[in-house]
Coordinates of C-alpha atoms and ligand atoms in Angstrom, one line a residue:
X1 CA -28.8 20.8 25.0
X2 CA -30.6 23.0 27.4
X3 CA -33.9 22.5 25.7
X4 CA -33.5 18.6 26.0
X5 CA -32.2 18.8 29.3
X6 CA -35.9 20.9 30.3
X7 CA -38.1 18.9 28.4
X8 CA -36.4 15.5 30.2
X9 CA -36.8 17.4 33.5
X10 CA -40.4 18.0 33.0
X11 CA -40.5 14.2 32.4
X12 CA -41.3 14.8 28.9
X13 CA -39.6 12.8 25.8
X14 CA -37.1 15.3 24.3
X15 CA -37.2 15.9 20.7
X16 CA -34.0 15.7 18.5
X17 CA -33.6 17.5 14.9
X18 CA -33.2 15.8 11.3
X19 CA -29.5 15.8 11.7
X20 CA -29.1 13.8 14.9
X21 CA -27.7 11.0 13.1
X22 CA -24.8 12.7 12.5
X23 CA -21.2 12.5 14.0
X24 CA -21.1 16.1 14.6
X25 CA -24.4 16.4 16.4
X26 CA -23.7 13.8 18.7
X27 CA -20.0 15.6 19.4
X28 CA -22.0 18.6 19.4
X29 CA -24.2 17.6 22.8
X30 CA -21.2 15.9 24.3
X31 CA -19.3 19.6 24.1
X32 CA -22.5 20.9 25.7
X33 CA -22.8 18.0 28.5
X34 CA -22.0 19.3 31.7
X35 CA -21.8 15.9 33.5
X36 CA -19.5 14.7 30.7
X37 CA -15.8 15.2 32.8
X38 CA -17.6 12.6 35.2
X39 CA -16.3 10.0 32.7
X40 CA -12.7 10.9 33.6
X41 CA -13.4 9.3 36.8
X42 CA -13.7 5.6 35.6
X43 CA -11.2 3.1 34.2
X44 CA -12.9 2.1 30.8
X45 CA -11.7 -1.0 29.5
X46 CA -10.0 -0.1 26.0
X47 CA -10.4 -2.3 22.8
X48 CA -7.2 -3.7 23.7
X49 CA -7.7 -4.6 27.3
X50 CA -10.6 -6.3 26.6
X51 CA -8.9 -8.9 25.1
X52 CA -6.4 -9.4 27.2
X53 CA -5.9 -13.2 28.4
X54 CA -3.1 -12.5 30.8
X55 CA -2.3 -9.7 33.6
X56 CA 0.5 -7.6 32.9
X57 CA 0.2 -5.2 35.3
X58 CA -1.2 -2.5 33.1
X59 CA -4.7 -0.4 33.8
X60 CA -6.6 1.0 30.6
X61 CA -6.3 4.6 30.7
X62 CA -3.3 4.7 32.7
X63 CA 0.1 6.0 31.0
X64 CA 1.9 2.8 31.9
X65 CA 0.0 0.9 28.9
X66 CA 2.3 -0.8 26.6
X67 CA 0.6 -1.6 23.0
X68 CA 2.1 0.2 19.9
X69 CA -1.5 0.7 18.6
X70 CA -2.8 4.1 19.9
X71 CA -6.3 3.1 18.2
X72 CA -6.6 -0.2 20.5
X73 CA -6.1 2.0 23.8
X74 CA -9.0 4.3 22.8
X75 CA -12.3 3.4 25.3
X76 CA -14.3 0.5 24.4
X77 CA -18.0 1.6 24.2
X78 CA -19.2 0.3 27.8
X79 CA -23.1 -0.2 27.4
X80 CA -23.2 -3.1 30.4
X81 CA -23.2 -0.9 33.7
X82 CA -27.0 -2.5 34.1
X83 CA -24.6 -5.9 34.6
X84 CA -21.2 -4.7 35.9
X85 CA -20.4 -0.8 36.1
X86 CA -17.1 0.7 35.2
X87 CA -14.6 0.8 37.7
X88 CA -13.9 4.0 39.6
X89 CA -10.5 5.0 39.3
X90 CA -10.4 6.5 43.1
X91 CA -10.8 2.6 44.2
X92 CA -7.2 1.8 43.8
X93 CA -6.0 4.7 46.2
X94 CA -8.6 3.8 48.9
X95 CA -7.9 -0.3 48.9
X96 CA -4.0 1.0 49.2
X97 CA -5.2 3.1 52.0
X98 CA -7.0 0.3 53.5
X99 CA -3.7 -1.8 53.1
X100 CA -1.7 0.5 54.7
X101 CA -4.1 0.8 57.6
X102 CA -3.7 -3.0 58.1
X103 CA -0.5 -3.3 57.8
X104 CA 0.2 -0.4 60.2
X105 CA -2.2 -0.3 63.0
X106 CA -3.8 -4.0 62.4
X107 CA -6.9 -4.9 64.5
X108 CA -6.8 -1.2 65.7
X109 CA -8.1 -0.3 62.3
X110 CA -11.5 -1.0 63.2
X111 CA -11.8 1.7 65.7
X112 CA -9.1 3.9 64.1
X113 CA -10.0 6.6 61.5
X114 CA -6.5 7.5 60.2
X115 CA -5.6 11.3 59.4
X116 CA -5.1 11.4 55.6
X117 CA -7.4 8.7 54.8
X118 CA -10.2 9.1 52.9
X119 CA -12.0 6.2 54.9
X120 CA -13.9 5.7 58.2
X121 CA -12.5 3.1 60.7
X122 CA -13.7 -0.2 59.6
X123 CA -16.2 -0.6 62.2
X124 CA -17.8 3.0 60.5
X125 CA -17.7 2.1 57.2
X126 CA -21.0 0.5 56.3
X127 CA -22.6 3.4 58.0
X128 CA -20.9 6.3 56.5
X129 CA -21.8 4.4 53.3
X130 CA -25.4 4.9 54.0
X131 CA -24.8 8.3 55.0
X132 CA -23.5 9.1 51.6
X133 CA -26.9 7.7 50.0
X134 CA -29.6 9.6 51.2
X135 CA -30.0 11.4 48.1
X136 CA -29.2 8.0 46.1
X137 CA -32.3 6.4 47.6
X138 CA -34.4 9.3 49.3
X139 CA -34.2 8.0 52.6
X140 CA -35.1 10.2 55.6
X141 CA -31.7 9.3 57.6
X142 CA -28.8 7.1 57.2
X143 CA -30.7 4.7 59.5
X144 CA -32.6 3.7 57.3
X145 CA -30.2 2.6 55.3
X146 CA -27.0 -0.4 55.5
X147 CA -24.5 -1.9 53.3
X148 CA -23.9 -5.1 53.8
X149 CA -24.0 -9.1 52.7
X150 CA -25.4 -9.5 49.0
X151 CA -28.9 -8.7 47.7
X152 CA -30.2 -11.9 47.8
X153 CA -29.0 -12.4 51.5
X154 CA -30.8 -9.0 52.4
X155 CA -34.0 -10.2 50.8
X156 CA -34.0 -13.3 52.8
X157 CA -33.3 -11.4 56.1
X158 CA -36.4 -8.9 54.8
X159 CA -38.4 -12.0 53.9
X160 CA -37.8 -13.7 57.9
X161 CA -38.8 -10.5 59.3
X162 CA -42.0 -9.3 57.1
X163 CA -43.1 -12.6 55.7
X164 CA -45.0 -14.4 58.5
X165 CA -47.7 -16.4 56.9
X166 CA -50.5 -17.3 58.7
X167 CA -53.6 -19.3 57.5
X168 CA -55.6 -16.3 56.5
X169 CA -52.5 -14.4 54.9
X170 CA -49.7 -16.5 53.5
X171 CA -49.3 -15.1 49.5
X172 CA -46.3 -13.3 48.0
X173 CA -47.0 -12.0 44.8
X174 CA -44.1 -11.2 42.5
X175 CA -44.1 -10.8 38.8
X176 CA -43.8 -13.4 36.2
X177 CA -40.4 -13.3 35.2
X178 CA -38.6 -12.5 38.1
X179 CA -34.7 -12.5 38.4
X180 CA -34.0 -16.1 39.3
X181 CA -32.4 -15.3 42.6
X182 CA -35.8 -13.7 43.7
X183 CA -37.5 -16.5 42.6
X184 CA -35.4 -18.7 44.5
X185 CA -35.3 -16.9 47.5
X186 CA -39.4 -16.2 47.9
X187 CA -39.6 -20.4 46.7
X188 CA -37.6 -21.2 49.4
X189 CA -39.0 -19.0 51.9
X190 CA -42.5 -20.6 51.3
X191 CA -40.6 -24.5 51.4
X192 CA -39.4 -23.0 54.6
X193 CA -42.7 -22.1 56.1
X194 CA -44.3 -25.6 54.8
X195 CA -46.2 -23.8 52.2
X196 CA -46.2 -24.9 48.4
X197 CA -45.6 -22.1 45.3
X198 CA -49.1 -23.8 44.0
X199 CA -51.1 -22.2 47.1
X200 CA -49.2 -19.0 47.9
X201 CA -47.1 -17.7 45.1
X202 CA -49.0 -15.5 42.6
X203 CA -47.5 -14.4 39.3
X204 CA -48.3 -11.1 37.7
X205 CA -48.5 -12.0 34.3
X206 CA -47.7 -9.5 31.4
X207 CA -50.5 -7.6 30.3
X208 CA -49.2 -8.0 26.4
X209 CA -47.6 -10.9 25.8
X210 CA -46.1 -9.6 22.8
X211 CA -44.5 -6.4 24.5
X212 CA -43.9 -8.2 28.1
X213 CA -45.5 -5.2 29.4
X214 CA -47.0 -5.0 33.1
X215 CA -49.4 -2.0 33.7
X216 CA -50.0 -0.9 36.5
X217 CA -53.6 -1.6 36.6
X218 CA -53.1 -5.0 36.4
X219 CA -50.6 -5.1 39.0
X220 CA -53.5 -3.5 41.1
X221 CA -56.2 -6.2 39.6
X222 CA -54.0 -8.7 41.1
X223 CA -53.3 -7.0 44.4
X224 CA -57.4 -6.9 44.6
X225 CA -57.8 -10.5 43.6
X226 CA -55.6 -11.7 46.5
X227 CA -56.1 -8.8 48.9
X228 CA -57.7 -10.9 51.6
X229 CA -55.0 -14.0 51.3
X230 CA -51.9 -11.8 50.4
X231 CA -49.1 -11.2 53.1
X232 CA -46.4 -9.7 51.0
X233 CA -45.6 -8.1 47.5
X234 CA -42.3 -8.3 45.9
X235 CA -41.6 -6.6 43.0
X236 CA -38.4 -5.0 40.8
X237 CA -38.4 -1.4 40.7
X238 CA -36.9 -1.8 37.0
X239 CA -37.6 -4.9 35.2
X240 CA -34.5 -6.5 34.7
X241 CA -35.5 -8.0 31.3
X242 CA -37.5 -5.6 29.7
X243 CA -36.1 -2.5 31.3
X244 CA -39.5 -1.0 32.6
X245 CA -39.6 1.0 35.4
X246 CA -42.7 0.4 37.7
X247 CA -44.7 2.8 39.4
X248 CA -43.3 2.2 42.7
X249 CA -45.4 4.7 44.6
X250 CA -48.5 4.2 43.7
X251 CA -48.3 0.1 44.0
X252 CA -46.7 0.5 47.4
X253 CA -49.4 2.6 48.3
X254 CA -52.1 0.2 47.2
X255 CA -50.5 -2.8 48.6
X256 CA -50.5 -1.2 51.9
X257 CA -54.0 -0.4 51.8
X258 CA -55.0 -3.5 51.6
X259 CA -52.6 -4.4 54.4
X260 CA -49.8 -6.1 52.1
X261 CA -46.4 -5.6 53.0
X262 CA -44.5 -3.8 49.6
X263 CA -41.0 -4.9 49.4
X264 CA -38.8 -4.2 46.4
X265 CA -35.5 -5.2 44.2
X266 CA -33.9 -2.2 43.3
X267 CA -30.6 -3.9 41.7
X268 CA -31.7 -2.2 38.7
X269 CA -33.1 1.1 39.8
X270 CA -30.5 2.2 42.5
X271 CA -28.4 4.8 41.0
X272 CA -30.2 4.4 37.7
X273 CA -33.4 6.6 38.4
X274 CA -34.6 8.7 41.2
X275 CA -36.0 7.1 44.2
X276 CA -37.9 8.6 47.1
X277 CA -38.2 5.5 49.1
X278 CA -38.9 7.1 52.5
X279 CA -41.5 9.3 51.4
X280 CA -43.2 6.7 49.1
X281 CA -43.5 4.7 52.1
X282 CA -41.7 1.7 50.7
X283 CA -41.5 -1.0 53.7
X284 CA -38.1 -2.5 52.5
X285 CA -36.1 -2.5 49.2
X286 CA -32.8 -4.5 48.5
X287 CA -30.4 -3.6 45.8
X288 CA -26.8 -4.6 44.7
X289 CA -24.0 -1.9 44.2
X290 CA -22.1 -3.6 41.3
X291 CA -24.6 -2.4 38.3
X292 CA -25.4 1.5 38.5
X293 CA -23.2 2.1 41.2
X294 CA -20.0 0.6 40.2
X295 CA -18.7 -0.8 43.6
X296 CA -17.4 -4.1 41.7
X297 CA -18.2 -7.2 41.3
X298 CA -20.0 -8.9 44.4
X299 CA -19.7 -5.6 46.5
X300 CA -21.6 -4.8 49.6
X301 CA -25.4 -5.0 48.6
X302 CA -27.9 -2.0 50.0
X303 CA -31.0 -2.5 52.2
X304 CA -33.4 -0.1 52.4
X305 CA -36.1 -0.1 56.2
X306 CA -38.7 2.5 56.1
X307 CA -38.5 4.7 59.8
X308 CA -41.6 2.9 60.5
X309 CA -40.3 -0.1 60.9
X310 CA -37.9 0.4 63.2
X311 CA -37.2 -0.9 66.3
X312 CA -37.2 1.1 69.2
X313 CA -37.3 -1.2 72.0
X314 CA -35.0 -3.9 70.6
X315 CA -38.0 -6.2 70.5
X316 CA -38.4 -6.7 66.7
X317 CA -39.3 -10.8 66.8
X318 CA -38.4 -12.1 63.5
X319 CA -35.3 -10.1 63.2
X320 CA -32.3 -12.8 62.2
X321 CA -29.4 -11.1 64.0
X322 CA -25.9 -11.1 64.8
X323 CA -23.0 -9.3 66.4
X324 CA -22.4 -6.6 63.9
X325 CA -26.5 -5.6 64.6
X326 CA -25.4 -4.9 68.3
X327 CA -25.1 -1.2 69.2
X328 CA -21.9 0.2 68.7
X329 CA -21.9 1.1 72.6
X330 CA -21.7 -2.3 73.3
X331 CA -20.6 -4.4 70.5
X332 CA -17.3 -5.6 71.9
X333 CA -18.4 -6.5 75.4
X334 CA -19.4 -9.9 74.2
X335 CA -22.5 -10.2 76.5
X336 CA -25.8 -12.2 75.7
X337 CA -28.1 -9.5 75.2
X338 CA -28.6 -8.1 72.1
X339 CA -28.8 -4.6 72.1
X340 CA -29.4 -3.2 68.6
X341 CA -28.0 -0.5 66.7
X342 CA -30.6 1.7 65.5
X343 CA -33.0 1.1 62.1
X344 CA -31.5 -0.6 59.4
X345 CA -28.2 -0.9 61.1
X346 CA -29.5 -3.3 63.6
X347 CA -29.9 -5.7 60.4
X348 CA -26.0 -6.1 60.3
X349 CA -25.2 -9.6 61.0
X350 CA -21.1 -10.1 60.4
X351 CA -18.1 -8.0 60.4
X352 CA -18.0 -6.7 56.8
X353 CA -15.1 -6.4 54.8
X354 CA -13.3 -3.6 54.7
X355 CA -11.9 -3.8 51.3
X356 CA -15.5 -4.3 49.9
X357 CA -17.0 -1.1 51.7
X358 CA -13.9 0.9 50.3
X359 CA -14.6 -0.1 46.8
X360 CA -18.6 1.2 47.8
X361 CA -17.2 4.5 49.2
X362 CA -14.9 5.3 46.0
X363 CA -18.3 4.4 43.9
X364 CA -20.5 6.7 46.2
X365 CA -17.6 9.7 46.4
X366 CA -18.5 9.9 42.2
X367 CA -22.5 10.4 43.0
X368 CA -21.4 13.0 45.5
X369 CA -19.9 15.2 42.7
X370 CA -23.6 15.1 41.2
X371 CA -27.1 14.3 42.0
X372 CA -29.5 11.9 41.1
X373 CA -31.6 14.8 39.1
X374 CA -28.8 15.5 37.4
X375 CA -28.0 12.3 36.3
X376 CA -31.4 11.4 35.5
X377 CA -31.8 14.6 33.2
X378 CA -28.8 13.5 31.3
X379 CA -30.0 10.0 31.0
X380 CA -33.3 10.9 29.5
X381 CA -31.6 12.7 27.0
X382 CA -29.4 10.0 26.4
X383 CA -31.5 7.0 25.9
X384 CA -33.7 8.9 24.3
X385 CA -30.9 9.6 21.7
X386 CA -30.5 5.9 21.7
X387 CA -33.9 5.4 21.2
X388 CA -34.4 8.0 18.3
X389 CA -31.4 6.3 16.4
X390 CA -32.3 2.9 16.9
X391 CA -36.0 3.9 15.4
X392 CA -34.2 5.7 12.0
X393 CA -32.5 2.4 11.8
X394 CA -35.4 0.1 12.1
X395 CA -37.5 2.7 9.4
X396 CA -34.2 2.7 7.1
X397 CA -34.7 1.3 3.6
X398 CA -37.4 -1.4 3.4
X399 CA -37.5 -0.9 7.3
X400 CA -36.4 -4.8 7.6
X401 CA -34.3 -4.1 11.1
X402 CA -35.0 -7.5 12.6
X403 CA -35.6 -6.1 16.0
X404 CA -37.5 -4.4 17.9
X405 CA -37.6 -2.3 20.8
X406 CA -39.0 -4.1 24.3
X407 CA -38.7 -1.3 27.1
X408 CA -41.9 1.0 27.3
X409 CA -41.6 4.5 25.2
X410 CA -42.6 6.4 27.9
X411 CA -39.8 8.4 30.1
X412 CA -41.7 7.6 33.1
X413 CA -41.4 3.7 32.2
X414 CA -37.9 3.4 32.1
X415 CA -34.3 4.0 33.5
X416 CA -31.5 3.8 31.3
X417 CA -31.7 0.7 29.7
X418 CA -33.2 0.3 26.3
X419 CA -33.9 -3.9 25.5
X420 CA -33.9 -4.8 22.1
X421 CA -35.7 -8.2 20.8
X422 CA -34.7 -9.4 17.9
X423 CA -37.5 -11.2 16.1
X424 CA -38.4 -13.0 12.6
X425 CA -37.5 -16.2 11.0
X426 CA -33.5 -15.1 11.4
X427 CA -33.7 -12.8 14.3
X428 CA -31.4 -15.3 16.5
X429 CA -29.2 -15.4 13.9
X430 CA -28.8 -11.8 13.1
X431 CA -28.5 -11.4 16.9
X432 CA -25.3 -13.8 16.9
X433 CA -23.7 -12.0 14.0
X434 CA -24.5 -8.4 15.7
X435 CA -23.1 -9.6 18.9
X436 CA -19.6 -10.6 17.1
X437 CA -19.7 -7.4 15.3
X438 CA -19.9 -5.3 18.4
X439 CA -17.3 -7.3 20.4
X440 CA -14.7 -7.0 17.0
X441 CA -15.4 -3.1 17.1
X442 CA -15.0 -2.9 20.7
X443 CA -18.8 -2.3 22.2
X444 CA -19.6 -4.1 25.1
X445 CA -23.4 -5.0 25.6
X446 CA -25.1 -7.8 27.2
X447 CA -27.0 -10.6 25.6
X448 CA -30.0 -12.5 27.1
X449 CA -30.5 -16.1 25.5
X450 CA -32.2 -16.6 23.0
X451 CA -33.0 -13.1 21.3
X452 CA -32.6 -10.0 23.6
X453 CA -30.0 -7.8 23.6
X454 CA -29.8 -5.3 26.6
X455 CA -28.3 -1.3 25.9
X456 CA -27.3 1.0 28.9
X457 CA -25.6 4.2 28.2
X458 CA -24.9 4.9 31.9
X459 CA -24.6 8.7 32.1
X460 CA -21.8 8.8 34.5
X461 CA -19.4 7.3 31.7
X462 CA -21.2 7.1 28.2
X463 CA -21.6 10.3 26.4
X464 CA -23.7 10.5 22.8
X465 CA -20.8 9.9 20.6
X466 CA -20.9 6.5 22.6
X467 CA -24.7 5.9 21.4
X468 CA -23.8 7.2 17.7
X469 CA -21.0 4.9 17.3
X470 CA -23.0 2.0 18.7
X471 CA -25.7 2.2 16.3
X472 CA -23.2 2.5 13.7
X473 CA -21.6 -0.6 14.8
X474 CA -25.4 -2.2 15.0
X475 CA -26.1 -1.2 11.8
X476 CA -23.1 -2.7 10.5
X477 CA -24.0 -6.3 12.3
X478 CA -27.3 -6.2 10.4
X479 CA -26.4 -5.2 7.4
X480 CA -23.7 -8.3 7.1
X481 CA -26.3 -10.8 8.6
Ligands
LIG1 C1 -32.9 -7.7 39.6 C2 -31.7 -8.7 40.6 N1 -31.6 -9.2 41.9 C3 -31.4 -10.2 42.8 C4 -29.8 -10.0 41.6 C5 -28.9 -10.8 42.9 O1 -28.0 -10.1 43.2 P1 -27.0 -10.8 44.3 O2 -25.6 -11.4 43.3 O3 -26.6 -9.7 45.3 O4 -27.4 -11.9 45.4 C6 -29.4 -9.3 40.5 C7 -28.3 -9.4 39.8 O5 -27.9 -9.3 39.0 C8 -30.4 -8.8 39.8 O6 -30.2 -8.2 38.9

């Protein structure tokens, strides 16, 4: 494992031996994995819990489960952390701490940091989560980060501040297949400013329609083409469909050199790949916390606002403000004058959900047990292992596996996820069969209609044997089709 990790740390692709497709080899890597113990921090759905249709008071993995069939109690192979991350075990105790705080001291919970509680007072929770996220996104201080609302709301707030179209500069540059919410947000912002998408929205097309690859050159060329008329660039750190990781620092610097604001949707990048948002001079970024960060469905989203844009005198004209953005020293004074909290904190609107932030706090605690560097090392090896097994399957027999890997080959251009596109006359039919066989065998993957399956072996709770088993079941599904 060490030699694989050291190749990964150098940004090289790890090379696997001829016997890599044996169960023994997968188990050997798991036995040498220094992060393997982190899986114990999570409640992974079991094969039987996935079939639940009613609550029965049991949590998979806890001793209170009732099924007599031991095999059904085994954890599923959970490869959808790119959609909804697994539940950290400590979420339960944190929610209990909040219930006790609320029941015991009522409104005082806003200001009282209870002894023996793992959590800050309610009004400090979002900021304490920000302070725990410096390594996660590469911020220079906690004030560059805030957790609030959801990704799309935060995106609108950032567009309200940064997208100030003029007759000369009014275009927004995006990519051809943004996540629909980004698309709707941008379109509605244009409409809000009485602009039309046909005049003011520029879509970067894939360099190759087969692979859907977005080359950095084509992105820079689009920026060049609209250098005088573009106001803002909004791109995904990792493209949700193909899993391609874009060159955030290079694209950011290039856009800014042309006077264009660079904003990033990091929904698929935060907690997945190392980020250095401060050093890369990113203007703003937004991310949700329910994927690789494991904070639960709809949990509070993140926002990064570079220190360069911090409001030093309370005079950001285009900020949409609310009372929780007011500095804590005056927040409860009920004054009409808005005295903002520093940096990104001043963009808070409302009193956030303490329960929601408690889940996030639990999730961040797990990240605190390792580092993005270590996680990335394992992820490169784990995803590399998945790729090698898939390629061997594709080349097996008559080389007739009916799918190809959409995600770029290069380690620098991808995170954890690999997207498989099912091709050929029977491609969609095979995918349907495969999805059924995977579900029957307790493997949870994500399907994007009509022909793509996304597989994300998240290093926090997936291992090499999981990947090995996934490929074995996938093979079964392909052969049965
Ligand atoms: C790339 C991307 N952007 C935006 C969103 C929307 O996030 P939210 O529901 O927090 O607004 C998602 C959700 O999955 C996403 O994957």
